[in-house]
PDB file of C-alpha atoms in Angstrom:
ATOM      1  CA  MET A   1       4.502 -35.092  -1.258  1.00  0.00           C
ATOM      2  CA  THR A   2       1.975 -35.607  -3.970  1.00  0.00           C
ATOM      3  CA  GLU A   3       1.129 -32.179  -4.352  1.00  0.00           C
ATOM      4  CA  LEU A   4       5.070 -31.482  -5.247  1.00  0.00           C
ATOM      5  CA  PHE A   5       4.658 -33.925  -8.050  1.00  0.00           C
ATOM      6  CA  ALA A   6       1.436 -32.519  -9.223  1.00  0.00           C
ATOM      7  CA  ILE A   7       3.470 -29.240  -9.219  1.00  0.00           C
ATOM      8  CA  LEU A   8       6.377 -30.717 -11.174  1.00  0.00           C
ATOM      9  CA  ASP A   9       3.868 -32.157 -14.070  1.00  0.00           C
ATOM     10  CA  ALA A  10       1.243 -29.182 -14.195  1.00  0.00           C
ATOM     11  CA  THR A  11       0.774 -27.012 -17.069  1.00  0.00           C
ATOM     12  CA  ASP A  12       0.086 -23.250 -15.887  1.00  0.00           C
ATOM     13  CA  ALA A  13      -3.292 -23.288 -15.150  1.00  0.00           C
ATOM     14  CA  ASP A  14      -3.068 -26.516 -13.447  1.00  0.00           C
ATOM     15  CA  ALA A  15      -0.293 -24.730 -11.419  1.00  0.00           C
ATOM     16  CA  ARG A  16      -2.106 -21.571 -10.711  1.00  0.00           C
ATOM     17  CA  ARG A  17      -5.201 -23.898  -9.553  1.00  0.00           C
ATOM     18  CA  LEU A  18      -2.964 -25.804  -7.135  1.00  0.00           C
ATOM     19  CA  HIS A  19      -1.465 -22.464  -6.002  1.00  0.00           C
ATOM     20  CA  ASP A  20      -4.877 -21.179  -5.139  1.00  0.00           C
ATOM     21  CA  ARG A  21      -5.850 -24.254  -3.215  1.00  0.00           C
ATOM     22  CA  LEU A  22      -2.805 -24.150  -1.120  1.00  0.00           C
ATOM     23  CA  ALA A  23      -3.317 -20.702  -0.585  1.00  0.00           C
ATOM     24  CA  ARG A  24      -7.034 -21.560   0.555  1.00  0.00           C
ATOM     25  CA  ALA A  25      -5.581 -24.323   3.081  1.00  0.00           C
ATOM     26  CA  ALA A  26      -2.790 -22.094   4.425  1.00  0.00           C
ATOM     27  CA  ALA A  27      -5.363 -19.734   4.815  1.00  0.00           C
ATOM     28  CA  SER A  28      -8.005 -21.777   6.561  1.00  0.00           C
ATOM     29  CA  GLU A  29      -5.212 -23.615   8.601  1.00  0.00           C
ATOM     30  CA  GLY A  30      -4.034 -20.004  10.073  1.00  0.00           C
ATOM     31  CA  LEU A  31      -0.666 -20.591   8.006  1.00  0.00           C
ATOM     32  CA  LEU A  32      -1.060 -17.299   6.376  1.00  0.00           C
ATOM     33  CA  ASP A  33       0.055 -14.215   8.025  1.00  0.00           C
ATOM     34  CA  VAL A  34       0.361 -11.860   5.222  1.00  0.00           C
ATOM     35  CA  ALA A  35      -1.410 -12.016   1.586  1.00  0.00           C
ATOM     36  CA  TYR A  36      -0.413  -9.958  -1.509  1.00  0.00           C
ATOM     37  CA  ARG A  37      -1.230  -9.319  -4.868  1.00  0.00           C
ATOM     38  CA  THR A  38      -0.160  -6.957  -7.829  1.00  0.00           C
ATOM     39  CA  VAL A  39      -2.709  -5.194  -9.662  1.00  0.00           C
ATOM     40  CA  ASP A  40      -2.285  -3.049 -12.558  1.00  0.00           C
ATOM     41  CA  SER A  41      -2.489   0.827 -12.256  1.00  0.00           C
ATOM     42  CA  PRO A  42      -1.763   3.891 -14.431  1.00  0.00           C
ATOM     43  CA  TYR A  43       1.654   3.999 -12.882  1.00  0.00           C
ATOM     44  CA  GLY A  44       2.642   0.323 -13.265  1.00  0.00           C
ATOM     45  CA  PRO A  45       2.151  -2.761 -10.985  1.00  0.00           C
ATOM     46  CA  ILE A  46       1.274  -1.783  -7.488  1.00  0.00           C
ATOM     47  CA  LEU A  47       1.649  -4.636  -4.892  1.00  0.00           C
ATOM     48  CA  LEU A  48      -1.087  -4.812  -2.188  1.00  0.00           C
ATOM     49  CA  ALA A  49      -0.425  -6.748   0.948  1.00  0.00           C
ATOM     50  CA  ARG A  50      -2.839  -7.357   3.756  1.00  0.00           C
ATOM     51  CA  THR A  51      -2.865  -9.256   6.972  1.00  0.00           C
ATOM     52  CA  ASP A  52      -6.190 -10.434   9.278  1.00  0.00           C
ATOM     53  CA  ALA A  53      -6.227  -6.410  10.412  1.00  0.00           C
ATOM     54  CA  GLY A  54      -6.229  -4.702   7.140  1.00  0.00           C
ATOM     55  CA  LEU A  55      -4.335  -3.561   4.292  1.00  0.00           C
ATOM     56  CA  VAL A  56      -0.668  -3.167   5.664  1.00  0.00           C
ATOM     57  CA  ARG A  57       1.427  -2.317   2.454  1.00  0.00           C
ATOM     58  CA  LEU A  58       1.068  -0.748  -0.855  1.00  0.00           C
ATOM     59  CA  ALA A  59       3.935  -0.422  -3.188  1.00  0.00           C
ATOM     60  CA  TYR A  60       4.914   0.932  -6.339  1.00  0.00           C
ATOM     61  CA  ALA A  61       7.127  -1.282  -8.953  1.00  0.00           C
ATOM     62  CA  VAL A  62      10.137   1.007  -8.351  1.00  0.00           C
ATOM     63  CA  GLN A  63       9.902   0.426  -4.297  1.00  0.00           C
ATOM     64  CA  ASP A  64      11.407  -3.158  -5.598  1.00  0.00           C
ATOM     65  CA  HIS A  65       8.377  -5.339  -4.682  1.00  0.00           C
ATOM     66  CA  ASP A  66      10.987  -8.352  -3.867  1.00  0.00           C
ATOM     67  CA  ALA A  67      12.127  -6.261  -1.328  1.00  0.00           C
ATOM     68  CA  VAL A  68       9.227  -5.228  -0.130  1.00  0.00           C
ATOM     69  CA  LEU A  69       7.980  -8.786   0.422  1.00  0.00           C
ATOM     70  CA  SER A  70      11.361  -9.314   2.325  1.00  0.00           C
ATOM     71  CA  GLU A  71      10.632  -6.631   4.801  1.00  0.00           C
ATOM     72  CA  LEU A  72       7.082  -7.748   5.466  1.00  0.00           C
ATOM     73  CA  ALA A  73       8.242 -11.310   6.216  1.00  0.00           C
ATOM     74  CA  ALA A  74      11.227  -9.646   8.466  1.00  0.00           C
ATOM     75  CA  ARG A  75       8.610  -6.820  10.243  1.00  0.00           C
ATOM     76  CA  ILE A  76       5.577  -9.220  10.446  1.00  0.00           C
ATOM     77  CA  SER A  77       5.930 -12.743   9.638  1.00  0.00           C
ATOM     78  CA  PRO A  78       7.804 -15.145   7.343  1.00  0.00           C
ATOM     79  CA  ARG A  79       4.318 -16.585   6.609  1.00  0.00           C
ATOM     80  CA  VAL A  80       3.589 -14.672   3.046  1.00  0.00           C
ATOM     81  CA  LEU A  81       1.707 -16.016   0.025  1.00  0.00           C
ATOM     82  CA  ARG A  82       0.727 -14.621  -3.158  1.00  0.00           C
ATOM     83  CA  THR A  83      -3.164 -14.955  -3.123  1.00  0.00           C
ATOM     84  CA  SER A  84      -5.980 -12.689  -3.992  1.00  0.00           C
ATOM     85  CA  ALA A  85      -7.696 -13.563  -0.919  1.00  0.00           C
ATOM     86  CA  GLY A  86      -9.107 -10.698   1.062  1.00  0.00           C
ATOM     87  CA  LEU A  87      -7.600  -8.240  -1.363  1.00  0.00           C
ATOM     88  CA  ASP A  88     -10.283  -7.690  -4.046  1.00  0.00           C
ATOM     89  CA  ASP A  89     -12.138  -4.590  -1.865  1.00  0.00           C
ATOM     90  CA  ALA A  90      -8.739  -2.876  -1.770  1.00  0.00           C
ATOM     91  CA  ALA A  91      -7.786  -3.700  -5.569  1.00  0.00           C
ATOM     92  CA  ARG A  92     -11.495  -2.297  -6.445  1.00  0.00           C
ATOM     93  CA  GLU A  93     -11.233   0.839  -4.457  1.00  0.00           C
ATOM     94  CA  LEU A  94      -7.842   1.656  -5.788  1.00  0.00           C
ATOM     95  CA  GLU A  95      -8.791   1.260  -9.261  1.00  0.00           C
ATOM     96  CA  GLU A  96     -12.187   3.314  -8.649  1.00  0.00           C
ATOM     97  CA  TYR A  97      -9.614   6.158  -7.116  1.00  0.00           C
ATOM     98  CA  PHE A  98      -7.658   5.746 -10.081  1.00  0.00           C
ATOM     99  CA  THR A  99     -10.707   6.164 -12.508  1.00  0.00           C
ATOM    100  CA  GLY A 100     -11.652   9.315 -10.668  1.00  0.00           C
ATOM    101  CA  ARG A 101     -14.825   7.119  -9.033  1.00  0.00           C
ATOM    102  CA  ARG A 102     -13.413   7.220  -5.465  1.00  0.00           C
ATOM    103  CA  ARG A 103     -12.240  10.205  -3.006  1.00  0.00           C
ATOM    104  CA  THR A 104     -11.816   8.129   0.031  1.00  0.00           C
ATOM    105  CA  PHE A 105     -10.732   4.445   1.145  1.00  0.00           C
ATOM    106  CA  GLU A 106     -12.813   2.400   3.361  1.00  0.00           C
ATOM    107  CA  VAL A 107     -10.907  -0.648   3.401  1.00  0.00           C
ATOM    108  CA  PRO A 108      -9.478  -1.353   7.078  1.00  0.00           C
ATOM    109  CA  LEU A 109      -5.806  -0.413   7.484  1.00  0.00           C
ATOM    110  CA  ASP A 110      -3.111  -2.184   9.591  1.00  0.00           C
ATOM    111  CA  LEU A 111      -0.648   0.710  10.460  1.00  0.00           C
ATOM    112  CA  ARG A 112       1.945  -1.532  12.673  1.00  0.00           C
ATOM    113  CA  LEU A 113       4.482  -0.497  10.265  1.00  0.00           C
ATOM    114  CA  ALA A 114       4.398   2.834  11.424  1.00  0.00           C
ATOM    115  CA  ARG A 115       5.031   3.762  15.310  1.00  0.00           C
ATOM    116  CA  GLY A 116       5.594   6.864  17.597  1.00  0.00           C
ATOM    117  CA  PHE A 117       5.819  10.075  15.670  1.00  0.00           C
ATOM    118  CA  ARG A 118       5.278   8.219  12.383  1.00  0.00           C
ATOM    119  CA  ALA A 119       2.059   6.609  13.178  1.00  0.00           C
ATOM    120  CA  ALA A 120       0.903  10.423  14.704  1.00  0.00           C
ATOM    121  CA  VAL A 121       1.751  11.543  10.973  1.00  0.00           C
ATOM    122  CA  LEU A 122      -0.302   8.812   9.153  1.00  0.00           C
ATOM    123  CA  ALA A 123      -3.129   9.503  11.226  1.00  0.00           C
ATOM    124  CA  GLU A 124      -3.090  13.510  10.573  1.00  0.00           C
ATOM    125  CA  LEU A 125      -2.447  12.562   6.757  1.00  0.00           C
ATOM    126  CA  ARG A 126      -5.372  10.819   6.924  1.00  0.00           C
ATOM    127  CA  ARG A 127      -7.306  14.042   7.353  1.00  0.00           C
ATOM    128  CA  VAL A 128      -5.811  15.929   4.523  1.00  0.00           C
ATOM    129  CA  PRO A 129      -9.117  15.981   2.407  1.00  0.00           C
ATOM    130  CA  TYR A 130      -9.360  15.069  -1.655  1.00  0.00           C
ATOM    131  CA  GLY A 131      -8.551  17.672  -3.965  1.00  0.00           C
ATOM    132  CA  SER A 132      -6.149  19.925  -1.491  1.00  0.00           C
ATOM    133  CA  THR A 133      -2.410  19.921  -0.215  1.00  0.00           C
ATOM    134  CA  THR A 134      -0.753  20.784   2.920  1.00  0.00           C
ATOM    135  CA  SER A 135       3.046  21.487   3.903  1.00  0.00           C
ATOM    136  CA  TYR A 136       5.082  19.489   5.691  1.00  0.00           C
ATOM    137  CA  THR A 137       5.333  22.321   8.314  1.00  0.00           C
ATOM    138  CA  ALA A 138       1.438  22.511   8.861  1.00  0.00           C
ATOM    139  CA  LEU A 139       1.546  18.448   8.946  1.00  0.00           C
ATOM    140  CA  ALA A 140       4.366  18.598  11.635  1.00  0.00           C
ATOM    141  CA  THR A 141       2.203  21.213  13.479  1.00  0.00           C
ATOM    142  CA  ALA A 142      -1.058  19.048  13.053  1.00  0.00           C
ATOM    143  CA  ALA A 143       0.866  16.077  14.543  1.00  0.00           C
ATOM    144  CA  HIS A 144       1.747  18.467  17.722  1.00  0.00           C
ATOM    145  CA  ARG A 145       5.650  18.826  17.049  1.00  0.00           C
ATOM    146  CA  PRO A 146       5.893  22.068  14.977  1.00  0.00           C
ATOM    147  CA  LYS A 147       9.326  22.138  14.769  1.00  0.00           C
ATOM    148  CA  ALA A 148       9.763  18.567  13.545  1.00  0.00           C
ATOM    149  CA  ILE A 149       9.523  19.196   9.783  1.00  0.00           C
ATOM    150  CA  ARG A 150      12.532  16.808   8.841  1.00  0.00           C
ATOM    151  CA  PRO A 151      10.921  13.863  10.522  1.00  0.00           C
ATOM    152  CA  THR A 152       7.525  14.809   9.324  1.00  0.00           C
ATOM    153  CA  ALA A 153       9.294  14.516   5.841  1.00  0.00           C
ATOM    154  CA  THR A 154      10.980  11.024   6.647  1.00  0.00           C
ATOM    155  CA  ALA A 155       7.580   9.618   7.912  1.00  0.00           C
ATOM    156  CA  CYS A 156       5.952  10.684   4.890  1.00  0.00           C
ATOM    157  CA  ALA A 157       8.721   9.116   2.573  1.00  0.00           C
ATOM    158  CA  SER A 158       8.186   5.966   4.812  1.00  0.00           C
ATOM    159  CA  ASN A 159       4.518   6.054   4.411  1.00  0.00           C
ATOM    160  CA  PRO A 160       3.517   1.943   3.834  1.00  0.00           C
ATOM    161  CA  LEU A 161       0.168   2.904   2.305  1.00  0.00           C
ATOM    162  CA  PRO A 162       0.742   5.605  -0.233  1.00  0.00           C
ATOM    163  CA  VAL A 163      -2.508   6.942  -2.134  1.00  0.00           C
ATOM    164  CA  VAL A 164      -4.613   5.105   0.562  1.00  0.00           C
ATOM    165  CA  VAL A 165      -2.794   7.209   3.393  1.00  0.00           C
ATOM    166  CA  PRO A 166      -2.393  10.323   0.840  1.00  0.00           C
ATOM    167  CA  CYS A 167       0.782  11.587   1.127  1.00  0.00           C
ATOM    168  CA  HIS A 168       1.137  12.749  -2.073  1.00  0.00           C
ATOM    169  CA  ARG A 169      -0.696  15.768  -0.793  1.00  0.00           C
ATOM    170  CA  VAL A 170       1.897  16.882   1.307  1.00  0.00           C
ATOM    171  CA  ILE A 171       4.196  19.382  -0.867  1.00  0.00           C
ATOM    172  CA  HIS A 172       6.909  21.795  -0.281  1.00  0.00           C
ATOM    173  CA  LYS A 173       6.237  25.186   0.837  1.00  0.00           C
ATOM    174  CA  ASP A 174       7.427  26.476  -2.567  1.00  0.00           C
ATOM    175  CA  GLY A 175       4.606  24.168  -4.119  1.00  0.00           C
ATOM    176  CA  ASN A 176       7.185  21.866  -5.807  1.00  0.00           C
ATOM    177  CA  PRO A 177       5.806  18.381  -5.676  1.00  0.00           C
ATOM    178  CA  ARG A 178       9.005  16.637  -5.363  1.00  0.00           C
ATOM    179  CA  GLY A 179       9.714  13.587  -3.218  1.00  0.00           C
ATOM    180  CA  TYR A 180       7.207  10.589  -3.502  1.00  0.00           C
ATOM    181  CA  ALA A 181       7.319   6.753  -3.381  1.00  0.00           C
ATOM    182  CA  GLY A 182       6.140   6.302  -6.709  1.00  0.00           C
ATOM    183  CA  GLY A 183       8.280   9.361  -8.299  1.00  0.00           C
ATOM    184  CA  SER A 184       7.570  12.967  -8.410  1.00  0.00           C
ATOM    185  CA  GLY A 185       5.797  12.453 -12.012  1.00  0.00           C
ATOM    186  CA  VAL A 186       3.430  10.043 -10.346  1.00  0.00           C
ATOM    187  CA  LYS A 187       2.742  12.413  -7.233  1.00  0.00           C
ATOM    188  CA  LEU A 188       1.889  15.253  -9.855  1.00  0.00           C
ATOM    189  CA  ALA A 189      -0.307  12.952 -11.674  1.00  0.00           C
ATOM    190  CA  LEU A 190      -2.354  11.904  -8.354  1.00  0.00           C
ATOM    191  CA  LEU A 191      -2.555  15.723  -7.437  1.00  0.00           C
ATOM    192  CA  THR A 192      -3.635  16.401 -11.102  1.00  0.00           C
ATOM    193  CA  LEU A 193      -6.414  13.916 -11.000  1.00  0.00           C
ATOM    194  CA  GLU A 194      -7.558  15.323  -7.780  1.00  0.00           C
ATOM    195  CA  GLY A 195      -7.803  18.734  -8.741  1.00  0.00           C
ATOM    196  CA  ALA A 196      -5.518  19.911  -6.430  1.00  0.00           C
ATOM    197  CA  VAL A 197      -2.987  21.375  -8.871  1.00  0.00           C
TER     198      VAL A 197
END
């Protein structure tokens, strides 16, 4: 109760310090299942979320961060808290990627939001090298279901970790880069950054 009154009387800086203290306490008491923060990018704010297992979600602003947080609360745990704890490495690697200083991501990943065939597609996506592209047909074949082109496209569209699991490297067989969580313009920009187009 004392902390509630402290929040009501606090300045913005005091409120941030109190929030950080509460976040650390929640983490140390095992009351935090999903930590999240937003980072700036050349394509607007990006939400990063992690569990104890690793980075579980990355979302562009156009994907509606509030809806993403609601989904995380429903699918993983309602114990979701804004904190940078455990997300500094992911934020650093993402910034290095966007500035052309990183080609692969090393942060641990939690892929629990993808199951079955979608998980198989994500595993194959992680094998598509920086600076190259593949087609939905080739990706479906690599995932051992060569006729499952639509489910492969759906798996890419529902990728919980765009950029880190590089679904932007999948293009239509006509070479069109349309269809991406951050928008076609962002997809083309990422492919250009990587020298793939």
